[in-house]
Coordinates of C-alpha atoms and ligand atoms in Angstrom, one line a residue:
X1 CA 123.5 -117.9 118.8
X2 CA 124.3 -114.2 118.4
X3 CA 123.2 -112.0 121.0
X4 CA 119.9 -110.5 119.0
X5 CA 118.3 -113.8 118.9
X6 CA 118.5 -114.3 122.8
X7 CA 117.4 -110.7 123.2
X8 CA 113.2 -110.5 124.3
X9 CA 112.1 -107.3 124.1
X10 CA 109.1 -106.9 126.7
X11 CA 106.3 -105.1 124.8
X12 CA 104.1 -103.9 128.1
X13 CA 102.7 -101.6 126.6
X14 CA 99.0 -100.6 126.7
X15 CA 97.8 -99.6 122.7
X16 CA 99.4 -101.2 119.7
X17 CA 100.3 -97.8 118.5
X18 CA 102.7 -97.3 121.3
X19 CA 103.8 -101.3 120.2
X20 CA 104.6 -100.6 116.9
X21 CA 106.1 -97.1 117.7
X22 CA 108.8 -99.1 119.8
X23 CA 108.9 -101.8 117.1
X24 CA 109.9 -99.5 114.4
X25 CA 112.1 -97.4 116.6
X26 CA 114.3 -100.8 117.4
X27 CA 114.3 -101.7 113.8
X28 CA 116.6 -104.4 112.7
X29 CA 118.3 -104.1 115.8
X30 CA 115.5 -106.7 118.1
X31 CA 114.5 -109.3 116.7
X32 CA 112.3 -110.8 119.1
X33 CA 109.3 -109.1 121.0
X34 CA 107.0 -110.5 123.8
X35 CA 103.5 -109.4 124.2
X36 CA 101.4 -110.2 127.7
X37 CA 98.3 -109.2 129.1
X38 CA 98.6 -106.1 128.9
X39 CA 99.1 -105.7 125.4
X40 CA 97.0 -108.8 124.3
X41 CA 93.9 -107.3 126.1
X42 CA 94.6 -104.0 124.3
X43 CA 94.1 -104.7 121.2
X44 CA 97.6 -106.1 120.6
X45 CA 97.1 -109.3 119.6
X46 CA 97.1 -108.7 115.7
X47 CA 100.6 -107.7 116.3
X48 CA 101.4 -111.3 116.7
X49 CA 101.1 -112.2 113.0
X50 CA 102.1 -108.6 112.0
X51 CA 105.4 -108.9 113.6
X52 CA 106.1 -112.7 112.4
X53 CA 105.1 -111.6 108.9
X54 CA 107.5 -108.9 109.4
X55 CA 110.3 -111.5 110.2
X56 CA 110.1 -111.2 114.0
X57 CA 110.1 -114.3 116.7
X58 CA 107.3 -113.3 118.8
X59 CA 106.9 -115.1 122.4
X60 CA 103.2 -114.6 123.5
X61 CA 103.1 -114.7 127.4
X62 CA 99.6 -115.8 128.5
X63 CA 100.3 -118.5 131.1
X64 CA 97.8 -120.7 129.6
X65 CA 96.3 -122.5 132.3
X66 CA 92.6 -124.5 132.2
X67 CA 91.6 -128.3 131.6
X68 CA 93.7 -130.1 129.4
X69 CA 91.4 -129.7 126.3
X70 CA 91.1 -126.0 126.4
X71 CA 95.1 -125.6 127.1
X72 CA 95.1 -127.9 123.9
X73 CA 92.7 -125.4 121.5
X74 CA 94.3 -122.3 123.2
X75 CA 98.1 -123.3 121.9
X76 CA 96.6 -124.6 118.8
X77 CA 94.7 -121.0 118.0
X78 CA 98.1 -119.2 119.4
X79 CA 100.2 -121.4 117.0
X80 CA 98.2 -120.1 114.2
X81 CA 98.4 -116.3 114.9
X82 CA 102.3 -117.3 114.2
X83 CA 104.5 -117.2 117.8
X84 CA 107.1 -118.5 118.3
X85 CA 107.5 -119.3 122.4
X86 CA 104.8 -119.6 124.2
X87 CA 104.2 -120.0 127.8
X88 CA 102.1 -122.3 130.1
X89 CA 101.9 -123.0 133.8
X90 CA 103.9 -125.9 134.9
X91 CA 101.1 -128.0 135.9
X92 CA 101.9 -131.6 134.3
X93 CA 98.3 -131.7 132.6
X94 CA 98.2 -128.7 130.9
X95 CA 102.1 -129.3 129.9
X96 CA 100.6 -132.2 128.6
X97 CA 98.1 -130.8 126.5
X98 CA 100.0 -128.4 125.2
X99 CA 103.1 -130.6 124.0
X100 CA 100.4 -132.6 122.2
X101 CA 99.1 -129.9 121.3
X102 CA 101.8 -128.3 119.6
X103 CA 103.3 -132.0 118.2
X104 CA 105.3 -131.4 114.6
X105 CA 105.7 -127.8 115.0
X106 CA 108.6 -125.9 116.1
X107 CA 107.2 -123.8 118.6
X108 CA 108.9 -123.5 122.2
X109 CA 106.9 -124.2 124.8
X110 CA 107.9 -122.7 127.7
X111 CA 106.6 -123.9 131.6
X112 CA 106.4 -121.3 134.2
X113 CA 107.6 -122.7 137.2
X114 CA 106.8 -120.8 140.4
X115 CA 106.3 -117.1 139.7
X116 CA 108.9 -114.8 140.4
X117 CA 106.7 -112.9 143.1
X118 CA 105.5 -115.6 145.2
X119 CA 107.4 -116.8 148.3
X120 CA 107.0 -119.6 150.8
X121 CA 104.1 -118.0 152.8
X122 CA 102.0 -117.6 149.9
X123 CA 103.0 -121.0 148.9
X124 CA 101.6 -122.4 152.4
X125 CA 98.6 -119.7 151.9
X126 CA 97.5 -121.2 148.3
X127 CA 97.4 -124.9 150.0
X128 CA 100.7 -126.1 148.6
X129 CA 103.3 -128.6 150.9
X130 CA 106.3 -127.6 149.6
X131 CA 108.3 -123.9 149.3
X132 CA 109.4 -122.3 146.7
X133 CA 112.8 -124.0 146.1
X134 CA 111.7 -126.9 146.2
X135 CA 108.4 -126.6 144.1
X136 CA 110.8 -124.8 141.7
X137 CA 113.1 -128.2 141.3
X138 CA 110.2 -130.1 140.9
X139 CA 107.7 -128.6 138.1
X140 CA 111.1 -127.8 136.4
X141 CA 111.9 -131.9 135.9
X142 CA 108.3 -132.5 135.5
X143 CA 108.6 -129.9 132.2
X144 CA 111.5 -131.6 130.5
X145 CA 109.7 -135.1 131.3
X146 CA 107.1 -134.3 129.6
X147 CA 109.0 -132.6 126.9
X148 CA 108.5 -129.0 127.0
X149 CA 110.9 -126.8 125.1
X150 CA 111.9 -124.9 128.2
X151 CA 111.2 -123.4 131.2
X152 CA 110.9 -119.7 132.6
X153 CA 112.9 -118.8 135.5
X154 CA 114.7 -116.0 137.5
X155 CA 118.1 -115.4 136.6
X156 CA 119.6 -116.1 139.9
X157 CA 118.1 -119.5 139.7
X158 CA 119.8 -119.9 136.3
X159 CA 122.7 -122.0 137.4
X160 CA 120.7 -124.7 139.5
X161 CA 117.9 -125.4 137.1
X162 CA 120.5 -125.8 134.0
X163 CA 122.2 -128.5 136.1
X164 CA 119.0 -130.2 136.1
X165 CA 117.3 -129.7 133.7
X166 CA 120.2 -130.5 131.1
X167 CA 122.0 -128.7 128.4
X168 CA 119.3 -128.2 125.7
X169 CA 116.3 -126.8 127.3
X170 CA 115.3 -123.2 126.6
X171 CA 116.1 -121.0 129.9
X172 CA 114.0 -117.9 129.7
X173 CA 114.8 -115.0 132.6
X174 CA 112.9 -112.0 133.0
X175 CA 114.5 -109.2 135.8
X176 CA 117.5 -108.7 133.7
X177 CA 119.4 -105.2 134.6
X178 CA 121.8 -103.8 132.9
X179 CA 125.3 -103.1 135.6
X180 CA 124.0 -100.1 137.1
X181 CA 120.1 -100.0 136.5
X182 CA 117.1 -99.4 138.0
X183 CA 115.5 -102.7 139.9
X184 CA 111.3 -101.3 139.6
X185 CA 109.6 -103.8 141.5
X186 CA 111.7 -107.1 140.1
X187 CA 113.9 -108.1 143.5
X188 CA 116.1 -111.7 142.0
X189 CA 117.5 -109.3 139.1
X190 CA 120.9 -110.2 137.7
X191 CA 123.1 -108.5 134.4
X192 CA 122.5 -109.4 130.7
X193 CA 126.1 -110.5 131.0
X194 CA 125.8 -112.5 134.2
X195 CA 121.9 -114.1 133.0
X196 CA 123.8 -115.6 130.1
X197 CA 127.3 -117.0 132.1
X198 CA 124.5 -118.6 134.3
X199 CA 123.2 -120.5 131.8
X200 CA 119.9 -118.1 130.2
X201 CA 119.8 -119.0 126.5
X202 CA 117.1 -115.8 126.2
X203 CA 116.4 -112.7 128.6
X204 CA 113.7 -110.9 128.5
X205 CA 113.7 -107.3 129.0
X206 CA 111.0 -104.8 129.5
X207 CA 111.6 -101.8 131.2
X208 CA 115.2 -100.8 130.7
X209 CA 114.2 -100.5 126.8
X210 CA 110.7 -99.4 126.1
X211 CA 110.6 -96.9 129.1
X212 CA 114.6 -95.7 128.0
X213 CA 114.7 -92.3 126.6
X214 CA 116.5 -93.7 123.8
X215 CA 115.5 -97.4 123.3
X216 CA 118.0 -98.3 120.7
X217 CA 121.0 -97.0 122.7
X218 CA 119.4 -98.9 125.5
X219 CA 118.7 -101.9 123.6
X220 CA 122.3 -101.6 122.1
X221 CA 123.8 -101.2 124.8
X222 CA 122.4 -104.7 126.1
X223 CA 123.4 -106.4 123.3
X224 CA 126.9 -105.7 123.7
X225 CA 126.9 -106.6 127.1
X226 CA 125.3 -109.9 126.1
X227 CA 128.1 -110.4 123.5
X228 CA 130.7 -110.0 126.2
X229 CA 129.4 -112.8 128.2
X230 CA 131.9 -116.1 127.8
X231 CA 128.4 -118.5 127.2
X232 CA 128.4 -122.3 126.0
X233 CA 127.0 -122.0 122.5
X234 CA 123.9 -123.6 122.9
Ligands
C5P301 O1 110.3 -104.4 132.8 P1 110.9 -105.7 133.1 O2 112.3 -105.9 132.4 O3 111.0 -106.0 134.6 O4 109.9 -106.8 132.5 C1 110.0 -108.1 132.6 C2 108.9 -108.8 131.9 O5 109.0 -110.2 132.2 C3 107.5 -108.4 132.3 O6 106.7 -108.5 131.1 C4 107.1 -109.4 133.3 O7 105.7 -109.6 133.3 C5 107.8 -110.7 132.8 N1 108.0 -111.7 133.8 C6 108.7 -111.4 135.0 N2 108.8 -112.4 135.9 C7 108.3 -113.7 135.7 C8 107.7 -113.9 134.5 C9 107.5 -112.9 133.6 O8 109.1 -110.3 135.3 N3 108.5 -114.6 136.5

């Protein structure tokens, strides 16, 4: 894969106008986008089929989460707006409904593991028996049990799940910084360059493009570093 198709550019953003300003600024450069709750709940969710009728990959991050037959309708309606990852909470039932769900397309489905700002005390505070690490391991080998296309992880926990989960699963990893960049709140960060050596087969980046004062140097920029990464072609 060339560096552009394991680039995610984070739309959080708050109007589709300031979307499809960024959009047309990156041009062919980007050729996937994510869009979250913040832009879904601003009116961005047309942008889904606007941007995959446009030739974009479009990875729609809403954590689906909710009894199986309502995870089940949810990736059904998301499949039809046209994305191309989406994400669900690694809870084996609604993994379950949504692989079902999405049978005989070619979506990715993508299982969020433990989220990136939870630790062990609020682990042990939401009721759970286990920390992170271990919590991590496991809803990771749940996801490729069930069959999920891949999983959503920090970059610095990269090179452990690839060992376990195998060679072919989709690694997502947000907190990507290019050498030199500004952390903002994300605290396991890692390099485009270093993401990908670990074993990431896509990073998502928000901030270090859309709030750039140049996005496409930015966004550039990152997809050279990407390409200067020795990575297994997978
Ligand atoms: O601006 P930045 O590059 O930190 O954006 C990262 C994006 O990845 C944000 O949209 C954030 O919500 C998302 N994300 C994350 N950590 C996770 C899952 C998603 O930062 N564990």
């Amino acid at each position: 894969m060339e560096p552009r198709e394991r680039l995610i550019v984070g739309l959080d953003l708050s109007s589709r106008k300031e979307a499809e300003a960024i959009v047309e600024t990156l041009g062919e450069s980007v050729l996937w986008y994510k869009i979250g709750y913040q832009l879904a709940y601003a009116g961005g969710l047309p942008l889904v089929a606007e941007l995959a009728a446009a030739g974009k990959r479009v990875f729609l991050d809403l954590k689906l989460l909710d009894i199986p037959n309502t995870v089940a309708k949810g990736v059904e309606s998301a499949l039809s707006l046209g994305a191309s990852m989406l994400t669900i909470h690694a809870y084996p039932h609604a993994m379950r409904a949504a692989v079902s769900a999405a049978g005989g397309t070619d979506v990715t489905l993508l299982g969020v593991t433990v989220l990136t700002s939870l630790d062990d005390r609020d682990l042990d505070a939401a009721g759970y028996r286990m920390g992170v690490d271990e919590l991590v391991r496991q809803r990771a080998g749940q996801a490729r049990e069930i069959g999920m296309g891949g999983i959503v992880a920090a970059p610095t926990e990269a090179a452990a799940l690839r060992t376990l989960i195998g060679p072919d699963m989709a690694l997502v990893t947000p907190g990507i910084r290019p050498a030199g960049g500004e952390a903002g709140d994300q605290k396991r960060i890692a390099t485009p360059a270093d993401a990908l050596t670990s074993g990431a087969t896509h990073l998502v980046v928000g901030r270090p493009i859309v709030a750039a004062g140049d996005p496409l140097r930015a966004a550039k920029a990152i997809l050279e570093e990407m390409q200067s990464a020795p990575v297994a072609d997978r």
